[in-house]
Amino acid sequence: MRTLITNGTVVNADGSYRADVLVEDERIAAVGRIGHETAADQLSDLFAGLVVDRTIDAAGRWIVPGGIDPHTHMELDVGSAVAKDTFESGTRAAAFGGTTTILDFAGQERGASLRAGLDAWLSQAEGHCAIDYGAHIMVSDVNAASLAEMDQLVAEGVTTFKLFTAYPDRYLSDDGALMRAFRRTADNGGLVLMHAENGLAIDVVTEALAEAGNREPYYHGLSRPALLEGECVNRVIRFAEVVEAPVYIVHLSSRDALEEVVRGRDRGALAFAETCPQYLFLDLSLLDQGWEGAKYVCSPPLRPADHQEELWLGLARDDLQTVGTDHCPFDFVGQKDLGRDDFRKIPNGLPGVEERVDLIFQGVIAGRITRERWVEVVSTAPARMFGLAGRKGAIAPGHDADIVVYDPERKHVLSAETHHMNVDYSCYEGMEVQGHCDIVMSRGRVVVEDGEWLGQAGHGRFLARESSREYLK
Ligand SMILES: [Zn+2]
């Protein structure tokens, strides 16, 4: 099967140019750049006379690498509720939004092995994903056995381990456990991902708020102060620095945390960070509207609006390297209302896997980042950071044909009425965005075309990933 995409502009992280792109089966076979002298409807010399099965005319549109969302939680069981998107519905929604790879989280139960957590996750994901998928492992129990398992898993292509300074009941690692995990990855080529909020201190703030009778959703936002995110980001970066390990901060939400990343990087720490669309577009005031605020309950919480400008600058300056969603949707009716009387019982998490690529593109429209930087933060940098360089994240020969034909002019409105995520609300209801994923290919197969689903559950493959150490500097 040969598909030729003509007349478009290839936008990669390292540059943009007019080019035709030849896809053969699952891979990009060749990229034929077109000189200034070539007429718009002419093929690049490379492909003149070539016989193909299909030609896609991308005139006026951009050919960009499919998005890589490094942070999703499909079907995550948080105890009181299970995230609404299954691997099938969530990966389909991702594809509609131009994302062709997700990295999701398998969780280790305390007292059990990492392997058991991975196996349970695989049994949920395998055969159901419509796009390619990989696993990080959430580590709840750092001990001799789990440290040894980390070496084995890195060798098998599960190279990334999320540790927590939050959630004392389920996931928190103390300082010694964190140091041991960093030491291990310094040696085995893995990467520690950190949820860096101080869960023990947060519990004290939370309890005081609840005891004073402050139990509306808004108080969730106040219960997890940005100061306690900054504190942990500082701490974990210093731990990693001591043993010369890289560290990746997930869902960085605040100026306080960003300042610590910048400080660490300036010292030479191998510190990297991801932010999420919700921290760039939504703010604390959305929580302050009575029960409606429950729609916006996530951790870390939304911050006052004045944090956003600095996060955008962080993205532009490469102090933040990636944008992930932390996609973890719960219905407003039937799930979020578990916390109707008490914010502590509201399942934490927001939908977003479908909207990420378009939302971050609004930063290009607004002049905050270039189009190349947009591609970098939604695709190329996650590929490099998570061991997929050379396979994904670029329109280049030999790469998987994960391709989006993007119309930078076409506008559309984000809404629960039209989105494909399996959840009853949108955080961006009624927001008009410019830019649209017209055609989405996953490993050479067109899965979305003009709003129509052509993909298939089970098409997605599990990604065994390489160590990304050479890129983490
Ligand atoms: Zn998460």
Short mmCIF file of C-alpha atoms and ligand atoms in Angstrom, two decimals:
data_model
loop_
_atom_site.label_atom_id
_atom_site.label_comp_id
_atom_site.label_asym_id
_atom_site.label_seq_id
_atom_site.Cartn_x
_atom_site.Cartn_y
_atom_site.Cartn_z
CA MET A 1 0.00 0.00 0.00
CA ARG A 2 1.45 3.30 -1.13
CA THR A 3 0.02 6.68 -0.25
CA LEU A 4 1.41 9.94 -1.54
CA ILE A 5 0.61 13.15 0.30
CA THR A 6 1.18 16.06 -2.05
CA ASN A 7 1.07 19.84 -2.08
CA GLY A 8 1.38 20.29 1.67
CA THR A 9 3.92 21.89 3.95
CA VAL A 10 5.82 19.53 6.21
CA VAL A 11 6.15 20.99 9.70
CA ASN A 12 8.77 19.29 11.84
CA ALA A 13 10.34 20.49 15.07
CA ASP A 14 13.50 21.44 13.18
CA GLY A 15 11.93 23.25 10.24
CA SER A 16 9.13 23.58 7.72
CA TYR A 17 9.20 23.22 3.96
CA ARG A 18 7.03 22.29 1.04
CA ALA A 19 7.36 18.58 0.41
CA ASP A 20 5.56 15.48 -0.80
CA VAL A 21 5.49 12.57 1.60
CA LEU A 22 5.45 8.95 0.44
CA VAL A 23 4.01 6.36 2.78
CA GLU A 24 4.67 2.69 2.11
CA ASP A 25 2.71 0.31 4.30
CA GLU A 26 3.37 1.39 7.88
CA ARG A 27 6.30 3.72 7.37
CA ILE A 28 7.30 6.98 5.77
CA ALA A 29 9.35 5.84 2.78
CA ALA A 30 10.53 9.21 1.51
CA VAL A 31 10.09 12.95 1.84
CA GLY A 32 10.54 14.83 -1.43
CA ARG A 33 11.29 18.45 -0.84
CA ILE A 34 10.01 20.84 -3.44
CA GLY A 35 12.11 23.77 -4.56
CA HIS A 36 10.84 27.33 -4.80
CA GLU A 37 10.82 27.09 -8.57
CA THR A 38 8.42 24.12 -8.63
CA ALA A 39 4.83 25.01 -9.41
CA ALA A 40 2.36 24.35 -6.62
CA ASP A 41 0.64 21.43 -8.35
CA GLN A 42 3.85 19.72 -9.42
CA LEU A 43 5.26 16.67 -7.73
CA SER A 44 8.75 16.65 -6.31
CA ASP A 45 11.21 15.12 -8.76
CA LEU A 46 11.58 12.14 -6.49
CA PHE A 47 8.00 10.99 -7.04
CA ALA A 48 7.28 12.00 -10.64
CA GLY A 49 5.82 8.99 -12.44
CA LEU A 50 5.44 6.91 -9.27
CA VAL A 51 2.43 4.58 -9.11
CA VAL A 52 0.53 4.87 -5.85
CA ASP A 53 -2.67 3.46 -4.38
CA ARG A 54 -3.89 6.78 -3.12
CA THR A 55 -2.94 10.41 -3.41
CA ILE A 56 -3.94 12.86 -0.68
CA ASP A 57 -3.96 16.48 -1.76
CA ALA A 58 -2.81 18.52 1.22
CA ALA A 59 -2.88 21.89 -0.54
CA GLY A 60 -3.07 24.73 1.97
CA ARG A 61 -2.49 22.31 4.80
CA TRP A 62 0.38 21.10 6.93
CA ILE A 63 1.78 17.60 7.23
CA VAL A 64 2.78 17.13 10.86
CA PRO A 65 3.88 14.13 12.93
CA GLY A 66 1.07 12.56 14.95
CA GLY A 67 0.90 13.76 18.52
CA ILE A 68 2.36 11.77 21.41
CA ASP A 69 0.50 12.22 24.66
CA PRO A 70 2.98 11.14 27.34
CA HIS A 71 0.43 11.11 30.15
CA THR A 72 -2.97 9.37 30.08
CA HIS A 73 -5.00 7.26 32.49
CA MET A 74 -7.44 5.10 30.57
CA GLU A 75 -9.72 2.96 32.74
CA LEU A 76 -7.84 4.06 35.86
CA ASP A 77 -9.42 2.75 39.03
CA VAL A 78 -9.06 5.42 41.74
CA GLY A 79 -10.87 3.32 44.31
CA SER A 80 -14.23 5.06 44.34
CA ALA A 81 -14.55 5.29 40.55
CA VAL A 82 -13.01 4.14 37.29
CA ALA A 83 -11.95 6.68 34.64
CA LYS A 84 -14.65 6.63 31.95
CA ASP A 85 -12.52 6.29 28.83
CA THR A 86 -11.56 2.75 28.03
CA PHE A 87 -8.43 2.04 26.02
CA GLU A 88 -10.74 1.74 23.02
CA SER A 89 -12.75 4.95 23.45
CA GLY A 90 -9.81 6.94 24.75
CA THR A 91 -7.44 6.06 21.93
CA ARG A 92 -10.16 6.73 19.36
CA ALA A 93 -10.77 10.17 20.88
CA ALA A 94 -7.02 10.78 20.94
CA ALA A 95 -6.82 10.01 17.22
CA PHE A 96 -9.64 12.42 16.40
CA GLY A 97 -7.55 15.08 18.10
CA GLY A 98 -4.37 14.26 16.18
CA THR A 99 -2.68 12.11 18.79
CA THR A 100 -1.39 8.79 17.47
CA THR A 101 0.54 7.53 20.48
CA ILE A 102 -0.32 7.48 24.16
CA LEU A 103 1.85 6.60 27.10
CA ASP A 104 -0.39 5.40 29.90
CA PHE A 105 0.27 4.33 33.47
CA ALA A 106 0.32 0.84 34.91
CA GLY A 107 0.18 0.81 38.70
CA GLN A 108 2.03 -1.32 41.22
CA GLU A 109 -0.06 -2.27 44.24
CA ARG A 110 1.78 -2.08 47.56
CA GLY A 111 3.13 -5.47 48.41
CA ALA A 112 2.89 -6.68 44.81
CA SER A 113 5.47 -6.64 42.03
CA LEU A 114 5.90 -4.09 39.26
CA ARG A 115 5.38 -6.95 36.84
CA ALA A 116 1.96 -7.76 38.28
CA GLY A 117 0.93 -4.13 37.79
CA LEU A 118 2.17 -4.14 34.22
CA ASP A 119 0.43 -7.43 33.45
CA ALA A 120 -2.88 -6.16 34.82
CA TRP A 121 -2.57 -3.03 32.70
CA LEU A 122 -1.62 -5.02 29.59
CA SER A 123 -4.66 -7.23 30.04
CA GLN A 124 -6.82 -4.08 29.89
CA ALA A 125 -5.00 -2.41 27.01
CA GLU A 126 -3.98 -5.19 24.65
CA GLY A 127 -6.23 -5.66 21.66
CA HIS A 128 -8.26 -2.54 22.42
CA CYS A 129 -6.12 0.43 21.43
CA ALA A 130 -6.71 2.12 18.08
CA ILE A 131 -3.29 3.82 18.13
CA ASP A 132 0.11 2.79 19.45
CA TYR A 133 0.58 2.76 23.19
CA GLY A 134 3.26 2.36 25.79
CA ALA A 135 3.41 2.04 29.56
CA HIS A 136 4.99 3.92 32.39
CA ILE A 137 4.86 2.18 35.77
CA MET A 138 3.59 3.90 38.90
CA VAL A 139 5.78 2.63 41.71
CA SER A 140 4.28 2.44 45.19
CA ASP A 141 6.78 0.16 46.86
CA VAL A 142 10.51 0.70 46.41
CA ASN A 143 12.35 -2.31 47.78
CA ALA A 144 15.13 -4.68 46.71
CA ALA A 145 12.79 -6.73 44.56
CA SER A 146 11.13 -3.81 42.79
CA LEU A 147 14.50 -2.14 42.18
CA ALA A 148 15.76 -5.33 40.55
CA GLU A 149 12.57 -5.50 38.48
CA MET A 150 13.26 -2.00 37.20
CA ASP A 151 16.45 -3.21 35.52
CA GLN A 152 14.59 -6.04 33.85
CA LEU A 153 11.73 -3.81 32.69
CA VAL A 154 14.09 -1.23 31.21
CA ALA A 155 15.66 -4.02 29.21
CA GLU A 156 12.20 -5.03 27.99
CA GLY A 157 11.23 -1.54 26.87
CA VAL A 158 9.31 -0.24 29.87
CA THR A 159 11.84 2.43 30.74
CA THR A 160 9.94 4.95 32.83
CA PHE A 161 8.81 4.86 36.44
CA LYS A 162 6.53 7.33 38.14
CA LEU A 163 7.12 8.00 41.80
CA PHE A 164 5.12 10.20 44.12
CA THR A 165 5.66 12.62 46.94
CA ALA A 166 1.85 12.78 47.00
CA TYR A 167 -0.91 10.34 48.00
CA PRO A 168 0.44 8.91 51.28
CA ASP A 169 -2.29 6.26 51.37
CA ARG A 170 -1.42 4.69 48.07
CA TYR A 171 1.75 5.90 46.39
CA LEU A 172 4.00 8.18 48.45
CA SER A 173 7.70 7.32 48.48
CA ASP A 174 9.86 8.73 51.26
CA ASP A 175 13.16 10.46 50.57
CA GLY A 176 15.18 7.27 50.91
CA ALA A 177 12.97 5.40 48.48
CA LEU A 178 13.23 8.25 45.98
CA MET A 179 17.02 8.27 46.27
CA ARG A 180 17.18 4.54 45.68
CA ALA A 181 14.99 4.81 42.59
CA PHE A 182 17.07 7.66 41.19
CA ARG A 183 20.27 5.72 41.81
CA ARG A 184 18.88 2.73 40.05
CA THR A 185 17.81 4.65 36.95
CA ALA A 186 21.15 6.46 36.88
CA ASP A 187 22.64 3.00 36.34
CA ASN A 188 20.02 1.22 34.23
CA GLY A 189 19.13 3.94 31.73
CA GLY A 190 15.59 4.40 32.95
CA LEU A 191 13.86 7.65 33.82
CA VAL A 192 11.99 8.61 36.98
CA LEU A 193 8.82 10.63 36.49
CA MET A 194 7.74 12.59 39.54
CA HIS A 195 4.35 13.62 40.81
CA ALA A 196 5.82 16.37 42.96
CA GLU A 197 3.33 17.73 45.46
CA ASN A 198 3.88 17.29 49.19
CA GLY A 199 1.07 14.89 50.07
CA LEU A 200 1.72 14.79 53.81
CA ALA A 201 1.63 18.59 54.12
CA ILE A 202 -1.40 18.75 51.80
CA ASP A 203 -3.25 16.36 54.10
CA VAL A 204 -2.84 18.80 56.97
CA VAL A 205 -4.15 21.74 54.92
CA THR A 206 -7.01 19.60 53.61
CA GLU A 207 -8.05 18.44 57.04
CA ALA A 208 -8.08 21.98 58.42
CA LEU A 209 -10.26 23.20 55.56
CA ALA A 210 -12.73 20.34 55.91
CA GLU A 211 -12.92 20.68 59.70
CA ALA A 212 -13.78 24.36 59.28
CA GLY A 213 -16.71 23.28 57.12
CA ASN A 214 -15.17 24.29 53.78
CA ARG A 215 -16.14 21.34 51.62
CA GLU A 216 -17.13 22.80 48.26
CA PRO A 217 -15.06 21.98 45.15
CA TYR A 218 -13.28 25.33 45.36
CA TYR A 219 -11.49 24.20 48.50
CA HIS A 220 -9.87 21.36 46.61
CA GLY A 221 -7.97 24.13 44.81
CA LEU A 222 -6.90 25.74 48.07
CA SER A 223 -5.96 22.45 49.71
CA ARG A 224 -2.96 21.83 47.47
CA PRO A 225 -0.95 25.08 47.49
CA ALA A 226 1.53 25.82 44.71
CA LEU A 227 4.15 26.36 47.43
CA LEU A 228 3.95 22.65 48.23
CA GLU A 229 4.46 21.79 44.56
CA GLY A 230 7.49 24.07 44.33
CA GLU A 231 8.92 22.57 47.50
CA CYS A 232 8.79 19.03 46.13
CA VAL A 233 10.03 19.92 42.69
CA ASN A 234 13.06 21.51 44.30
CA ARG A 235 13.61 18.51 46.54
CA VAL A 236 13.33 15.78 43.92
CA ILE A 237 15.52 17.62 41.44
CA ARG A 238 18.23 17.88 44.09
CA PHE A 239 17.96 14.16 44.83
CA ALA A 240 18.33 13.33 41.15
CA GLU A 241 21.23 15.74 40.89
CA VAL A 242 23.15 14.07 43.70
CA VAL A 243 23.24 10.77 41.81
CA GLU A 244 23.37 12.36 38.34
CA ALA A 245 20.06 10.86 37.31
CA PRO A 246 17.58 12.56 35.02
CA VAL A 247 14.16 13.49 36.40
CA TYR A 248 10.93 14.39 34.60
CA ILE A 249 8.29 16.36 36.49
CA VAL A 250 4.78 15.40 35.36
CA HIS A 251 1.83 17.81 35.14
CA LEU A 252 3.72 20.88 36.32
CA SER A 253 1.02 23.41 37.19
CA SER A 254 2.52 26.48 38.78
CA ARG A 255 5.06 29.26 38.61
CA ASP A 256 6.47 28.00 41.92
CA ALA A 257 7.30 24.64 40.39
CA LEU A 258 8.58 26.10 37.14
CA GLU A 259 10.99 28.38 39.00
CA GLU A 260 12.52 25.32 40.65
CA VAL A 261 12.91 23.54 37.32
CA VAL A 262 14.64 26.60 35.88
CA ARG A 263 16.93 26.84 38.91
CA GLY A 264 17.78 23.16 38.68
CA ARG A 265 18.49 23.33 34.95
CA ASP A 266 20.66 26.39 35.46
CA ARG A 267 22.72 24.40 37.97
CA GLY A 268 23.11 21.65 35.41
CA ALA A 269 20.57 19.20 36.80
CA LEU A 270 19.07 16.79 34.24
CA ALA A 271 15.62 18.18 35.03
CA PHE A 272 12.73 18.11 32.56
CA ALA A 273 9.07 18.88 32.89
CA GLU A 274 5.69 18.49 31.30
CA THR A 275 2.75 20.84 31.68
CA CYS A 276 -0.85 20.22 30.64
CA PRO A 277 -3.40 22.20 28.63
CA GLN A 278 -5.55 22.72 31.72
CA TYR A 279 -2.78 24.70 33.42
CA LEU A 280 -2.32 26.87 30.33
CA PHE A 281 -6.01 27.56 29.65
CA LEU A 282 -8.03 27.02 32.84
CA ASP A 283 -7.67 28.66 36.25
CA LEU A 284 -8.72 28.47 39.87
CA SER A 285 -11.76 30.72 39.39
CA LEU A 286 -13.47 27.85 37.53
CA LEU A 287 -13.48 25.88 40.78
CA ASP A 288 -15.20 28.78 42.54
CA GLN A 289 -18.68 28.35 41.08
CA GLY A 290 -20.41 26.07 43.53
CA TRP A 291 -20.87 22.46 42.55
CA GLU A 292 -20.07 23.19 38.88
CA GLY A 293 -16.48 23.55 40.07
CA ALA A 294 -16.28 19.77 40.49
CA LYS A 295 -15.76 19.49 36.73
CA TYR A 296 -12.36 21.09 37.23
CA VAL A 297 -11.11 19.05 40.18
CA CYS A 298 -7.73 17.56 39.35
CA SER A 299 -4.35 17.30 41.06
CA PRO A 300 -2.33 19.43 41.05
CA PRO A 301 -5.27 21.84 41.03
CA LEU A 302 -5.88 24.70 38.63
CA ARG A 303 -3.91 27.77 39.70
CA PRO A 304 -4.71 31.50 39.69
CA ALA A 305 -4.73 32.80 36.11
CA ASP A 306 -1.52 34.79 36.57
CA HIS A 307 0.53 31.55 36.51
CA GLN A 308 -0.37 30.87 32.87
CA GLU A 309 1.79 33.50 31.24
CA GLU A 310 4.88 32.06 32.88
CA LEU A 311 4.02 28.51 31.87
CA TRP A 312 3.69 29.63 28.24
CA LEU A 313 7.08 31.35 28.51
CA GLY A 314 8.48 28.16 30.01
CA LEU A 315 7.26 26.23 26.98
CA ALA A 316 8.69 28.78 24.56
CA ARG A 317 12.06 28.76 26.33
CA ASP A 318 12.32 24.97 26.66
CA ASP A 319 12.23 25.07 30.45
CA LEU A 320 9.12 22.93 29.92
CA GLN A 321 9.75 20.31 27.26
CA THR A 322 6.41 18.60 26.71
CA VAL A 323 2.65 18.91 27.02
CA GLY A 324 0.74 15.86 28.26
CA THR A 325 -2.89 15.78 29.27
CA ASP A 326 -3.13 13.68 32.44
CA HIS A 327 -6.37 12.58 30.74
CA CYS A 328 -8.48 10.93 33.45
CA PRO A 329 -12.17 11.61 32.78
CA PHE A 330 -15.02 11.19 35.24
CA ASP A 331 -18.63 11.98 34.43
CA PHE A 332 -19.99 15.11 36.07
CA VAL A 333 -23.22 13.25 36.72
CA GLY A 334 -22.70 9.89 38.36
CA GLN A 335 -19.01 10.07 39.23
CA LYS A 336 -17.88 13.56 40.25
CA ASP A 337 -20.96 13.71 42.51
CA LEU A 338 -19.43 11.15 44.84
CA GLY A 339 -18.00 14.32 46.39
CA ARG A 340 -21.19 16.37 46.36
CA ASP A 341 -20.87 17.13 50.07
CA ASP A 342 -17.12 16.92 50.43
CA PHE A 343 -14.42 17.89 47.94
CA ARG A 344 -12.17 15.17 49.35
CA LYS A 345 -14.40 12.55 47.75
CA ILE A 346 -14.55 14.04 44.24
CA PRO A 347 -12.64 11.76 41.84
CA ASN A 348 -9.62 13.76 40.67
CA GLY A 349 -9.10 14.12 36.96
CA LEU A 350 -10.08 15.88 33.74
CA PRO A 351 -10.76 14.81 30.18
CA GLY A 352 -8.39 16.27 27.57
CA VAL A 353 -6.71 13.69 25.34
CA GLU A 354 -8.69 14.84 22.30
CA GLU A 355 -8.11 18.58 22.69
CA ARG A 356 -4.39 18.83 23.41
CA VAL A 357 -3.01 19.28 19.89
CA ASP A 358 -5.59 21.93 18.94
CA LEU A 359 -5.31 23.77 22.24
CA ILE A 360 -1.55 24.08 22.09
CA PHE A 361 -1.89 25.25 18.50
CA GLN A 362 -3.72 28.29 19.88
CA GLY A 363 -0.33 29.27 21.28
CA VAL A 364 0.92 29.46 17.68
CA ILE A 365 -2.07 31.60 16.67
CA ALA A 366 -1.39 33.90 19.63
CA GLY A 367 2.30 34.20 18.76
CA ARG A 368 3.47 32.53 21.98
CA ILE A 369 5.32 29.67 20.26
CA THR A 370 6.29 28.90 16.66
CA ARG A 371 4.58 26.14 14.70
CA GLU A 372 7.79 24.13 14.89
CA ARG A 373 7.82 24.45 18.67
CA TRP A 374 4.19 23.34 18.72
CA VAL A 375 5.15 20.14 16.91
CA GLU A 376 8.08 19.71 19.25
CA VAL A 377 6.14 19.94 22.52
CA VAL A 378 3.19 17.77 21.39
CA SER A 379 5.20 15.14 19.50
CA THR A 380 8.93 15.35 18.92
CA ALA A 381 10.08 16.02 22.47
CA PRO A 382 7.89 13.27 23.97
CA ALA A 383 9.36 10.88 21.38
CA ARG A 384 12.91 11.80 22.35
CA MET A 385 12.24 11.88 26.06
CA PHE A 386 10.54 8.49 26.15
CA GLY A 387 12.70 6.39 23.88
CA LEU A 388 10.79 6.66 20.61
CA ALA A 389 13.23 8.86 18.67
CA GLY A 390 13.80 7.60 15.14
CA ARG A 391 10.41 5.88 15.15
CA LYS A 392 7.96 8.62 16.01
CA GLY A 393 7.79 12.38 16.38
CA ALA A 394 8.98 13.46 12.92
CA ILE A 395 7.99 13.39 9.27
CA ALA A 396 11.13 11.66 8.08
CA PRO A 397 12.06 8.52 6.13
CA GLY A 398 11.99 5.36 8.21
CA HIS A 399 9.62 6.77 10.80
CA ASP A 400 6.24 5.26 11.48
CA ALA A 401 3.64 6.88 9.24
CA ASP A 402 1.83 8.57 12.12
CA ILE A 403 0.76 11.66 10.23
CA VAL A 404 -1.74 14.46 10.65
CA VAL A 405 -2.88 16.58 7.73
CA TYR A 406 -3.61 19.76 9.65
CA ASP A 407 -5.65 22.69 8.42
CA PRO A 408 -4.22 25.73 10.25
CA GLU A 409 -7.15 27.94 9.23
CA ARG A 410 -10.21 25.80 9.83
CA LYS A 411 -12.09 26.69 13.00
CA HIS A 412 -14.21 24.49 15.22
CA VAL A 413 -15.91 24.61 18.57
CA LEU A 414 -14.96 22.31 21.46
CA SER A 415 -17.99 20.73 23.07
CA ALA A 416 -19.19 17.60 24.82
CA GLU A 417 -21.84 17.41 22.08
CA THR A 418 -19.23 16.73 19.44
CA HIS A 419 -16.18 15.31 21.20
CA HIS A 420 -15.37 11.60 21.12
CA MET A 421 -14.21 11.16 24.71
CA ASN A 422 -16.54 9.00 26.77
CA VAL A 423 -17.43 11.67 29.31
CA ASP A 424 -20.43 13.93 29.79
CA TYR A 425 -18.75 17.32 29.79
CA SER A 426 -15.94 19.31 28.22
CA CYS A 427 -13.62 21.58 30.20
CA TYR A 428 -13.56 23.86 27.16
CA GLU A 429 -17.28 23.86 26.36
CA GLY A 430 -18.10 26.41 23.66
CA MET A 431 -14.51 27.49 23.05
CA GLU A 432 -13.74 28.18 19.40
CA VAL A 433 -10.31 27.03 18.30
CA GLN A 434 -8.48 27.58 15.05
CA GLY A 435 -6.81 24.57 13.44
CA HIS A 436 -8.23 21.15 12.67
CA CYS A 437 -6.99 17.60 12.17
CA ASP A 438 -8.45 16.79 8.74
CA ILE A 439 -6.75 13.45 8.20
CA VAL A 440 -5.01 11.30 10.80
CA MET A 441 -2.87 8.28 9.95
CA SER A 442 -1.67 5.68 12.42
CA ARG A 443 1.20 3.59 11.03
CA GLY A 444 0.09 4.25 7.48
CA ARG A 445 -3.58 3.60 7.99
CA VAL A 446 -6.03 6.51 7.72
CA VAL A 447 -7.97 6.36 10.99
CA VAL A 448 -9.77 9.71 10.81
CA GLU A 449 -10.83 11.57 7.70
CA ASP A 450 -13.08 14.63 7.68
CA GLY A 451 -14.57 13.77 11.03
CA GLU A 452 -15.26 10.17 10.16
CA TRP A 453 -13.84 7.22 12.10
CA LEU A 454 -12.01 4.73 9.89
CA GLY A 455 -9.79 3.20 12.53
CA GLN A 456 -10.09 0.01 14.46
CA ALA A 457 -9.69 -1.08 18.05
CA GLY A 458 -6.70 -3.39 18.20
CA HIS A 459 -4.77 -1.65 15.42
CA GLY A 460 -2.57 -0.02 18.04
CA ARG A 461 0.61 -1.83 19.05
CA PHE A 462 2.43 -1.94 22.35
CA LEU A 463 5.63 0.08 22.16
CA ALA A 464 8.77 -1.39 23.68
CA ARG A 465 10.88 1.72 24.16
CA GLU A 466 14.61 2.41 24.24
CA SER A 467 16.50 4.16 27.00
CA SER A 468 16.30 7.86 26.21
CA ARG A 469 19.39 8.76 28.19
CA GLU A 470 21.30 10.23 25.24
CA TYR A 471 18.59 12.86 24.80
CA LEU A 472 18.25 13.74 28.46
CA LYS A 473 20.87 16.44 28.80
ZN ZN B 1 -1.50 11.46 36.03
#
